[in-house]
Coordinates of C-alpha atoms in Angstrom, one line a residue:
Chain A
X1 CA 167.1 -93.6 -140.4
X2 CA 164.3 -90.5 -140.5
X3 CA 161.6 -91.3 -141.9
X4 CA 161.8 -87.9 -143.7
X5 CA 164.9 -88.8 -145.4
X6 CA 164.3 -92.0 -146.7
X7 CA 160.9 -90.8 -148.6
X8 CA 162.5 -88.4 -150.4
X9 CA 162.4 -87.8 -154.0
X10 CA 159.7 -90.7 -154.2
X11 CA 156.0 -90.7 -154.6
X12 CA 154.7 -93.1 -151.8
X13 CA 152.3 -95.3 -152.2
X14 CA 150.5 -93.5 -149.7
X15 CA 146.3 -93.0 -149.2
X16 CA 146.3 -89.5 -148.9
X17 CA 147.0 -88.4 -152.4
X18 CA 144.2 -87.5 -154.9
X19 CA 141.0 -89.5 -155.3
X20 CA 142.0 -92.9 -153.9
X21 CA 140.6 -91.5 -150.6
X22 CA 137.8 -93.4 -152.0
X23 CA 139.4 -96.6 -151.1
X24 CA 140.0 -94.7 -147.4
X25 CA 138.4 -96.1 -144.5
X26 CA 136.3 -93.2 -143.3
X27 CA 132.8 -93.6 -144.8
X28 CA 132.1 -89.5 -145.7
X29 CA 133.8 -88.2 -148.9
X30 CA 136.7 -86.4 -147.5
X31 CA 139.3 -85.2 -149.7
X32 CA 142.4 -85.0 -148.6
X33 CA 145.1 -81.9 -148.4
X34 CA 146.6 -83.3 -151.3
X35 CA 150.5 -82.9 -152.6
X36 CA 150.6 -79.9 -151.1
X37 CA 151.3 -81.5 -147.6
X38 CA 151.7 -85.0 -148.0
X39 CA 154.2 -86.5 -145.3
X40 CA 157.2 -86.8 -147.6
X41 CA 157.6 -82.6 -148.7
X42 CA 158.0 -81.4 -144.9
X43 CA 160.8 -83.0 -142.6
X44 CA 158.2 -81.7 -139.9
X45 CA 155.5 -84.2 -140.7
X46 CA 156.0 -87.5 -139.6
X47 CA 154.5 -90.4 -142.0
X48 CA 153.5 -92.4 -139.0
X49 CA 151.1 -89.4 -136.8
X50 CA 147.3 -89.3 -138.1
X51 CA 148.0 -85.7 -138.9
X52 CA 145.3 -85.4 -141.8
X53 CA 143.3 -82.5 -142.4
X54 CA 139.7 -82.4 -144.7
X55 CA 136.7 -80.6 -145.3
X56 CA 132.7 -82.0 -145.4
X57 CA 131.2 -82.0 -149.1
X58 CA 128.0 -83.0 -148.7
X59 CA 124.8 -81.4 -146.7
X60 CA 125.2 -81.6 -143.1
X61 CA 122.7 -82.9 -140.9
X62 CA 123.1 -82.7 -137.7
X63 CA 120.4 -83.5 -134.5
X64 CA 118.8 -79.6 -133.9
X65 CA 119.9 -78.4 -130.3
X66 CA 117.8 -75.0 -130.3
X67 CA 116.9 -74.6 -126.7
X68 CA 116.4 -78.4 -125.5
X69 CA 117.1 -79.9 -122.4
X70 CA 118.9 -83.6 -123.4
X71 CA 117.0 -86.5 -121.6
X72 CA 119.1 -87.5 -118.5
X73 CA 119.0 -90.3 -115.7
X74 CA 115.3 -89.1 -114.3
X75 CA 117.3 -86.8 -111.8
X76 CA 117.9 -83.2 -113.8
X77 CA 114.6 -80.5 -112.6
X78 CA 113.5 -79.1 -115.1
X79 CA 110.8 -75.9 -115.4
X80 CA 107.8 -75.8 -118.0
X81 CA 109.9 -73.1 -120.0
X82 CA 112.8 -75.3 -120.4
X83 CA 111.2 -78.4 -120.8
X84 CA 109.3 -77.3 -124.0
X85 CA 111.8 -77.3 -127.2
X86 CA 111.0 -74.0 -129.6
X87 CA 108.4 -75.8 -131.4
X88 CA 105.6 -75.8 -128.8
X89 CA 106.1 -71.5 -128.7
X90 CA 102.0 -71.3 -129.4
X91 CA 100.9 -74.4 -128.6
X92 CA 101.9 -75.0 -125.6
X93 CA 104.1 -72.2 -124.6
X94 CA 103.7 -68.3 -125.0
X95 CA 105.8 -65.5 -126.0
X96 CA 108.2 -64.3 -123.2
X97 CA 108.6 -60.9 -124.6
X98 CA 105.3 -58.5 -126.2
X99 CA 105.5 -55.8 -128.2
X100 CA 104.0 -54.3 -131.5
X101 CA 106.7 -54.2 -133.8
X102 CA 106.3 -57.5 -135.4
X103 CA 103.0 -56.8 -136.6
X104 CA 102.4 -55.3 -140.4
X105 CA 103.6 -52.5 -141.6
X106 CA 105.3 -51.5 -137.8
X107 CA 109.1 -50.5 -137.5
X108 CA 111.8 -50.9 -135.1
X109 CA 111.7 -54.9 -134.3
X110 CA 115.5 -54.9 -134.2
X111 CA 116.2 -52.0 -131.9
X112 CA 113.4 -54.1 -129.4
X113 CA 114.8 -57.3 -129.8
X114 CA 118.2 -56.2 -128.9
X115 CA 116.9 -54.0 -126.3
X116 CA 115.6 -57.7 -124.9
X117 CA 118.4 -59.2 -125.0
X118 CA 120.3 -56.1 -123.0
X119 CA 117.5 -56.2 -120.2
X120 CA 117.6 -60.1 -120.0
X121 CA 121.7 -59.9 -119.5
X122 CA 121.5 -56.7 -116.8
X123 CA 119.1 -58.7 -114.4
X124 CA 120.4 -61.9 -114.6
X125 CA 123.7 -60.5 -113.4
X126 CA 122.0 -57.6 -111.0
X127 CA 119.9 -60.8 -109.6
X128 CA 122.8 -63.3 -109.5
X129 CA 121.5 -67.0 -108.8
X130 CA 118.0 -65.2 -107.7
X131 CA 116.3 -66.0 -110.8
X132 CA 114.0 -68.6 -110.5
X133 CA 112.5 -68.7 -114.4
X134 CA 113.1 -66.6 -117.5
X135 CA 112.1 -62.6 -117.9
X136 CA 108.9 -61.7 -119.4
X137 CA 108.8 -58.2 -121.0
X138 CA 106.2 -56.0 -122.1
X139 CA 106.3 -52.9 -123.9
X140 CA 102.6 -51.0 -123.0
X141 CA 102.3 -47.4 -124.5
X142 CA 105.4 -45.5 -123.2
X143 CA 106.3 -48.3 -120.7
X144 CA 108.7 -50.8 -120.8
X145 CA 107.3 -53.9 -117.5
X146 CA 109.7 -56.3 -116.9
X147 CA 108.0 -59.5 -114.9
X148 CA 110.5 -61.2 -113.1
X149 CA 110.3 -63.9 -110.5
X150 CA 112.8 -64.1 -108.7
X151 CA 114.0 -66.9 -105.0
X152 CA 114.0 -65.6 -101.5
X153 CA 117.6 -65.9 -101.4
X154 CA 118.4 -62.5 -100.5
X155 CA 116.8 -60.2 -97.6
X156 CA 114.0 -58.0 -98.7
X157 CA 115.4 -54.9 -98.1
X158 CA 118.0 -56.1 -100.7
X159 CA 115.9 -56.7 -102.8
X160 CA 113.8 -53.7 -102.6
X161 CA 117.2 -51.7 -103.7
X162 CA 118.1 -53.9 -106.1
X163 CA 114.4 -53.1 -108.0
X164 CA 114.8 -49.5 -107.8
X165 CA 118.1 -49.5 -108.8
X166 CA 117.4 -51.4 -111.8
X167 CA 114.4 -49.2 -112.8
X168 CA 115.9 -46.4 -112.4
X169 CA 119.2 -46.9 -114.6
X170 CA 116.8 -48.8 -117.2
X171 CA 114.6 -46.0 -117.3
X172 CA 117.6 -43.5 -118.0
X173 CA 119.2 -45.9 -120.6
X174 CA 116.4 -46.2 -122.8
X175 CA 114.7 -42.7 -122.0
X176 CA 111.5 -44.6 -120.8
X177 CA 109.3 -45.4 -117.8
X178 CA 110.6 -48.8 -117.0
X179 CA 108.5 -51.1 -114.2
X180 CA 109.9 -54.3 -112.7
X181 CA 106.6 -56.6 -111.6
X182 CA 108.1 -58.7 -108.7
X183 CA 107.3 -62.0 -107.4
X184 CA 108.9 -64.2 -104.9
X185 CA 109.2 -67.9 -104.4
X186 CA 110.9 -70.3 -101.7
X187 CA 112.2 -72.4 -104.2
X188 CA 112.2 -73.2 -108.2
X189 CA 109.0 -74.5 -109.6
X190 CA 110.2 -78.0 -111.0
X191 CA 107.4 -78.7 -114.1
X192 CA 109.6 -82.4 -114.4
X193 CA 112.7 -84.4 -114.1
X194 CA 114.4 -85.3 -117.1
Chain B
X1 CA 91.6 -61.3 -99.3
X2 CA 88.7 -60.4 -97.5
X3 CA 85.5 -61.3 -99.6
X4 CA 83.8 -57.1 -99.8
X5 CA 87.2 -55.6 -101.0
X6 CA 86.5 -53.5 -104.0
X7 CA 88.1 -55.3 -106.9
X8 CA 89.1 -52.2 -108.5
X9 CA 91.7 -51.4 -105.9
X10 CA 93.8 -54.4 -106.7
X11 CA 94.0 -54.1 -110.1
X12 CA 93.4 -50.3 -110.9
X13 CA 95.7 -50.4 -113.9
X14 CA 96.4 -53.1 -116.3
X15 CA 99.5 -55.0 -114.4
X16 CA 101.0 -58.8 -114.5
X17 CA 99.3 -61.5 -113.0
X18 CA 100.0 -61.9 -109.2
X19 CA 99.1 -66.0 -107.8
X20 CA 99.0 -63.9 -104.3
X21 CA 96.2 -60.9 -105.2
X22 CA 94.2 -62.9 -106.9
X23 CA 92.6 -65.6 -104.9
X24 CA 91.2 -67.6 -108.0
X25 CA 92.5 -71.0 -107.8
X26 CA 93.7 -70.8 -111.4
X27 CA 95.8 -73.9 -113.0
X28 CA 97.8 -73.2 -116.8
X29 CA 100.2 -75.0 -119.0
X30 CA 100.1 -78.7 -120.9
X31 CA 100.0 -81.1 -117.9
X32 CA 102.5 -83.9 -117.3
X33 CA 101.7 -87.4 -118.3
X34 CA 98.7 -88.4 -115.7
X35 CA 99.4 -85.5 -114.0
X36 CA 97.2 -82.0 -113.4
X37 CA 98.1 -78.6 -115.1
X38 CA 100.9 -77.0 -113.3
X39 CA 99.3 -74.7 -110.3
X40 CA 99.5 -70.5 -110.3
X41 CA 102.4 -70.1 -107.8
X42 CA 105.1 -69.4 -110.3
X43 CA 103.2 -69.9 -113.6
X44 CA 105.0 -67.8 -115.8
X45 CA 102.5 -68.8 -118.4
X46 CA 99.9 -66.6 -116.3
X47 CA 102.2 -64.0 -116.1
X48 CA 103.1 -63.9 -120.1
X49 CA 99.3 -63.4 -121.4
X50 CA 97.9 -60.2 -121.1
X51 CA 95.2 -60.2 -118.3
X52 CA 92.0 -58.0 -118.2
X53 CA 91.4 -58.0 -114.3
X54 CA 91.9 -54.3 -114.0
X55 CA 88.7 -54.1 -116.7
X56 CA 85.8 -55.7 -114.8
X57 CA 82.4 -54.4 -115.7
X58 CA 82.2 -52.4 -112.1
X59 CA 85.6 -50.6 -112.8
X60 CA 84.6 -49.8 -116.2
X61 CA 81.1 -48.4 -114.7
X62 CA 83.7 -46.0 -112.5
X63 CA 85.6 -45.2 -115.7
X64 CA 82.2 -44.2 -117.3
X65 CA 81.0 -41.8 -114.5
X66 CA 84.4 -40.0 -114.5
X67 CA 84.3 -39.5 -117.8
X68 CA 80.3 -38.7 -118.2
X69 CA 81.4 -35.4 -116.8
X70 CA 83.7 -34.4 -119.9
X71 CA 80.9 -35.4 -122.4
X72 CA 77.8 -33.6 -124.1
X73 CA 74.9 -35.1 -125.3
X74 CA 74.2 -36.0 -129.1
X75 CA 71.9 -33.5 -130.9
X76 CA 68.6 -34.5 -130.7
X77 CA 67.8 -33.4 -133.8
X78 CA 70.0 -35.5 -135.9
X79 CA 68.6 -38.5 -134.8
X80 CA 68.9 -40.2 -138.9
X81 CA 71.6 -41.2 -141.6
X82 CA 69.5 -38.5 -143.7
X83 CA 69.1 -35.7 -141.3
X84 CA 73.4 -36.3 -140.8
X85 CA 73.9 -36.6 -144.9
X86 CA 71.9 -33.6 -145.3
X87 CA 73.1 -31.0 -142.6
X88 CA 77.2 -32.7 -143.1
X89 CA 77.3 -33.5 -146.3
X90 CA 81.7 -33.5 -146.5
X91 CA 82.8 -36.7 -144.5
X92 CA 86.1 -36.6 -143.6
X93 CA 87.8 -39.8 -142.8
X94 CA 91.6 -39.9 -140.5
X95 CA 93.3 -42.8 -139.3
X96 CA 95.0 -42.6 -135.5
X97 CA 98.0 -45.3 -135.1
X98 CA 98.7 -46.6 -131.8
X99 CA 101.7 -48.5 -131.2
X100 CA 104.1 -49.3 -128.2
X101 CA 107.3 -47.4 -128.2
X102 CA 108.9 -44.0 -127.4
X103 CA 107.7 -42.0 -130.6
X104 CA 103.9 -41.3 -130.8
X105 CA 104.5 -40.1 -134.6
X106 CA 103.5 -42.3 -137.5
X107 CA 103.7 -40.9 -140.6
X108 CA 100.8 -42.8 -141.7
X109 CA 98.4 -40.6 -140.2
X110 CA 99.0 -37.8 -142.2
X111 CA 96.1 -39.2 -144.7
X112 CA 92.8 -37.6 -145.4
X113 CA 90.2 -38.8 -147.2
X114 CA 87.1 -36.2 -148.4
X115 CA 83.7 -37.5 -149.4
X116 CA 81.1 -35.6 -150.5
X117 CA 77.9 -37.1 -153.2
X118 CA 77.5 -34.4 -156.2
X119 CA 73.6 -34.3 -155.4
X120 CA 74.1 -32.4 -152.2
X121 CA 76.7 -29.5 -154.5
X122 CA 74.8 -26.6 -156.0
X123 CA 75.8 -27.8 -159.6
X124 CA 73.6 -27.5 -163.1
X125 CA 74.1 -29.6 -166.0
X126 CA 77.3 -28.0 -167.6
X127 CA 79.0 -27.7 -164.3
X128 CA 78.7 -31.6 -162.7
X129 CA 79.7 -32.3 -166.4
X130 CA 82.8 -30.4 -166.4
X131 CA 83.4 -31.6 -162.7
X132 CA 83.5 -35.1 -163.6
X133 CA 85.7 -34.7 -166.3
X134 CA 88.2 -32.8 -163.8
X135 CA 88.6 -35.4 -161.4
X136 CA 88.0 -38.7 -163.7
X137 CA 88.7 -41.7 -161.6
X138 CA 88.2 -40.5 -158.1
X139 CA 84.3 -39.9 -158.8
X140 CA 82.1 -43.0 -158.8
X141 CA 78.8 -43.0 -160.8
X142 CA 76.7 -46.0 -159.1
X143 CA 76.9 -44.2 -155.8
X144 CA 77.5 -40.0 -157.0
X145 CA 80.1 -39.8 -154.2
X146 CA 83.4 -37.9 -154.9
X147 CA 86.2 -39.2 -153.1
X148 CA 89.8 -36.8 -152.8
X149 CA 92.5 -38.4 -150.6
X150 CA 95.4 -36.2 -150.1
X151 CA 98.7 -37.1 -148.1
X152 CA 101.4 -34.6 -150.1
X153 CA 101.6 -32.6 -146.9
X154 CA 103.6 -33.5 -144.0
X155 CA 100.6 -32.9 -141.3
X156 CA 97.1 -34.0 -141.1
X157 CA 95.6 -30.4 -140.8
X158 CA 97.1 -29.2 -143.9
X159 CA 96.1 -32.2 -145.8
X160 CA 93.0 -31.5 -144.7
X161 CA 93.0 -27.6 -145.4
X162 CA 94.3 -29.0 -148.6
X163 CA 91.1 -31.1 -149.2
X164 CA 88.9 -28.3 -148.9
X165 CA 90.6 -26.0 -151.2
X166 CA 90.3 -28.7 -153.7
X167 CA 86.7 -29.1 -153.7
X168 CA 86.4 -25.5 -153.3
X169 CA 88.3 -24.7 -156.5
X170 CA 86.9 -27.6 -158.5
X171 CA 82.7 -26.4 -158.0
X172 CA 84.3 -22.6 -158.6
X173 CA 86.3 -24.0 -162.2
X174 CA 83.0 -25.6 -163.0
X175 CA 80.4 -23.4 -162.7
X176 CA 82.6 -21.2 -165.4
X177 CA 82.8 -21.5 -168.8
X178 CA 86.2 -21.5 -171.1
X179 CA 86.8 -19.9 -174.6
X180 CA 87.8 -23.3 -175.7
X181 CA 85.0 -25.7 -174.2
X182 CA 82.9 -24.3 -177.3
X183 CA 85.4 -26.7 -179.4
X184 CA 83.3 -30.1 -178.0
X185 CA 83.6 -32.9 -180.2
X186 CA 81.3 -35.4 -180.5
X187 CA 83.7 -37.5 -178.9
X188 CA 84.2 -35.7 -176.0
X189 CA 80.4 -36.1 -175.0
X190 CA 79.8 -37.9 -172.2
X191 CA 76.7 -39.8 -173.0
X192 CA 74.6 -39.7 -176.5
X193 CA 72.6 -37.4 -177.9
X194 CA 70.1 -38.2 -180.6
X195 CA 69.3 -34.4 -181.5
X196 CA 71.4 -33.9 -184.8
X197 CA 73.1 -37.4 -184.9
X198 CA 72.9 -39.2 -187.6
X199 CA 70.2 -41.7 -186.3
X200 CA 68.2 -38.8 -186.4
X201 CA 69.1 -37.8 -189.7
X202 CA 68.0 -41.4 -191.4
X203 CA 65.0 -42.5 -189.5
X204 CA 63.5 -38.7 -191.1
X205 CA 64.6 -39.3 -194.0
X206 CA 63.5 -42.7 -194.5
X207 CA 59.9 -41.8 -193.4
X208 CA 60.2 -38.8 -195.7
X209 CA 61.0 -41.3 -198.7
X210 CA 58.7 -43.5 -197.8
X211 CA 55.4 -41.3 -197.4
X212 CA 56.7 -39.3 -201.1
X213 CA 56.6 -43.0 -202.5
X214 CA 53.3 -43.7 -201.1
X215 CA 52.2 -40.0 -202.5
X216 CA 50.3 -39.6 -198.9
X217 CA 50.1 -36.3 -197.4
X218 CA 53.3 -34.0 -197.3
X219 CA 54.5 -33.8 -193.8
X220 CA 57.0 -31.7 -192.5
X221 CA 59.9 -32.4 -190.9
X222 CA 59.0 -30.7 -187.6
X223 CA 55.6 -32.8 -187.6
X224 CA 57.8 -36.3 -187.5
X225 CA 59.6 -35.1 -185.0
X226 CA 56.9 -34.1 -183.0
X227 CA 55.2 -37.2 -183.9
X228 CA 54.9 -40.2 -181.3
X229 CA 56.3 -43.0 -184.1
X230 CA 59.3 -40.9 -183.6
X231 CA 59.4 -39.9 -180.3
X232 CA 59.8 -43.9 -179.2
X233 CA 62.1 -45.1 -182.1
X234 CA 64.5 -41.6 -180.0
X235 CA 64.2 -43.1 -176.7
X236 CA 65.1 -46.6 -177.6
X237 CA 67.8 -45.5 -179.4
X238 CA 69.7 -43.3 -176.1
X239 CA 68.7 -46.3 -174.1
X240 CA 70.5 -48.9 -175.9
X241 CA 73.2 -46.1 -176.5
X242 CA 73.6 -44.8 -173.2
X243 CA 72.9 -48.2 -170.8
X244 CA 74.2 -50.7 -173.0
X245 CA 72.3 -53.6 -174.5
X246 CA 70.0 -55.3 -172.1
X247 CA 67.1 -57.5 -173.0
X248 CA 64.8 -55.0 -172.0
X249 CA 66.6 -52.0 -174.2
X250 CA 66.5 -54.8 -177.1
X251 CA 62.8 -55.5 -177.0
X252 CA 62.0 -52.0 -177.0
X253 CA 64.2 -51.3 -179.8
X254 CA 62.1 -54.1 -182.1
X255 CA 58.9 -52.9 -181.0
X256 CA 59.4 -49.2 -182.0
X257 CA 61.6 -50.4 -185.3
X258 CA 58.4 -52.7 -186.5
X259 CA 56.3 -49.2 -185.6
X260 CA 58.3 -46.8 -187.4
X261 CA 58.5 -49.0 -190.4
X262 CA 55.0 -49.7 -190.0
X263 CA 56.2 -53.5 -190.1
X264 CA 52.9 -54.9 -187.4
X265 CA 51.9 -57.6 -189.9
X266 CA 55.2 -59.6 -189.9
X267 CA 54.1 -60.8 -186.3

């Protein structure tokens, strides 16, 4: 027979209703849907799939992930900039972007930080898979120098377009003299292996 | 790079760190465990800090002699703090704000501050009197300096022209005299007067009482006045009134008292 029939019109003595979830095997306090979809009301549900839906009541607490490279085998390269988790930012690393509007009683941090995030995007895909490390940018003055260092993977006259390219449609975008510094490696600086 | 390049030519302007201009054998960053800092090539640490190698002394010795030519000497004549204070006495003070971005405007620098010291203003008695009473809080006795800060204008200049018309209209308003300033009270003064107050008032007519009950000469009003008894028992009295109690004022108080009362033996 269905399972759906044969439940009908009676309450089973089933976990899910109410607060004898308490006698559930799951270790957090999860409370249950409740009558509202317990197996019996909806032909759909069948008793017999874990279909079960809850919600977390307590403080969560999980491990912090911000901008940390998990500990591997021994064989993932890692750079300095990488291998230092946010909390070493002034004690062992530095700031990757400079600029004045973080200090007291100075204006427009936002429209910086999201100009940042806009230049950081643009060369990473103008510069695909050339990157060797992370942008540094500094605002001096008028002028907006981006540091970059980027892998001989591509010619040099490639490159040399690619730079002026970039400064030039950055400098009409944000109505500024922008300057890309440029430096060149053969291959990635590995700081470790994790 | 060759060992007489001129410096200044690789770093004429303040630019990133390059690990192939300068030959430095430079190492940065926390090293690994039993392991050396990580080396220059790549470094983005070196690359992050600001640098100062376009700022060596010998470039800044060029910057100098470019600029020596735009520059005049200093007066040799104001060659003091008091030969400055007393040909500018005003001193007006501006704040610049430099920050890095597209606008050079701050509205911040629209602030000026005026100081000038009272002593230097042609001002008598009546007129430094009134003056203080017009400005109240923004003149401070221990050091006589007036101090007007404006910023209600939207530019510097006219906050400054602003200043000046203030301290021009303010000596002008105190050098005259209203119909209504005759209506002083006694608690309008500024600082106490013994003339006609009613310390004056007793102390004669104490003495008065007390020579008519000794039947000793009759002396006139105008002679205890004059007289030096009196003369100290007034200055004690407008120094404890005018400078507050100190031990000094105190003892000096006493000492003419016990003379006016002719009370020496009670030592």
């Amino acid at each position: 027979p269905l399972p759906g029939a044969v439940w009908f019109g009676l309450a089973p003595p089933s976990p899910l209703c109410g607060r004898s979830l308490a006698h559930s095997k799951m270790a957090a306090p999860l409370w249950g849907r409740g009558l509202t979809a317990a197996p019996w009301t909806r032909g759909a549900f069948s008793w017999f799939l874990p279909c079960r839906r809850a919600i977390q009541t307590t403080a969560v607490c999980h491990k912090n992930r911000a901008a940390r490279v998990r500990v591997g085998k021994g064989d993932k390269p890692v750079t300095y900039e990488q291998a230092h988790p946010p909390h070493y930012i002034a004690h062992r690393k530095g700031w990757l972007s400079l600029h004045t509007s973080n200090l007291d009683g100075e204006g427009g941090a936002a429209e910086c930080t999201v100009e940042d995030v806009f230049i950081r995007k643009f060369i990473y895909g103008t510069f695909h898979g050339c990157l060797a490390n992370e942008i540094v940018l500094k605002r001096r003055a008028n002028v907006l120098v981006v540091c970059a260092v980027f892998l001989q993977r591509l010619p040099p006259y490639k490159f040399y377009f690619l730079v002026g390219y970039t400064e030039t449609l950055l400098s009409f975008l944000y109505k500024c003299p922008v300057r890309l510094e440029v430096q060149t490696l053969p291959e990635r600086v590995i700081y470790k292996y994790l | 790079m060759a060992v007489d390049q001129d410096w200044s030519n690789v770093y004429p302007t303040a630019a990133a760190f390059n690990p192939s201009s300068v030959p430095l054998p430079i190492r940065m960053g926390y090293p690994v465990k039993r392991g050396v800092p990580p080396p220059k090539e790549g470094n983005l640490e070196l690359i992050k800090i600001p640098n100062f190698l376009h700022l060596t002394p010998p470039a800044i010795k060029k910057h100098c002699t470019a600029l020596k030519d735009f520059c005049t000497e200093w007066p040799t004549v104001l060659d003091s703090d008091e030969k400055c204070e007393q040909h500018f006495p005003i001193e007006i003070e501006t704040v610049d704000y430099v920050s890095a971005g597209l606008s050079v405007r701050n509205p911040k620098a629209r602030v000026v501050t005026l100081r000038v010291k009272l002593s230097k203003l042609n001002l008598d008695d009546h007129a430094k009197k009134k003056l203080i009473k017009l400005v109240g809080e923004r003149y401070c006795k221990d050091t006589d300096m007036l101090t007007i800060t404006t910023d209600r204008c939207p530019l510097r200049r006219q906050n400054y022209d602003y200043g000046m018309y203030l301290l021009t209209v303010l000596y002008h308003e105190s050098w005259k005299t209203e119909m209504w300033e005759n209506e002083k009270t006694e608690a309008d003064m500024e600082e106490y007067i013994w003339e006609n107050s009613p310390s004056q008032k007793n102390a004669l007519d104490t003495l008065l009482r007390i020579r008519a009950a000794e039947k000793t000469t009759e002396v006139t009003r105008e002679e205890l006045l004059a007289s030096g008894i009196v003369e100290n028992y007034k200055t004690s009295v407008v120094a404890l009134k005018n400078e507050g109690e100190t031990e000094n004022n105190v003892l000096q108080y006493k000492e003419s008292v016990m003379k006016l009362l002719n009370l020496q033996a009670l030592q």
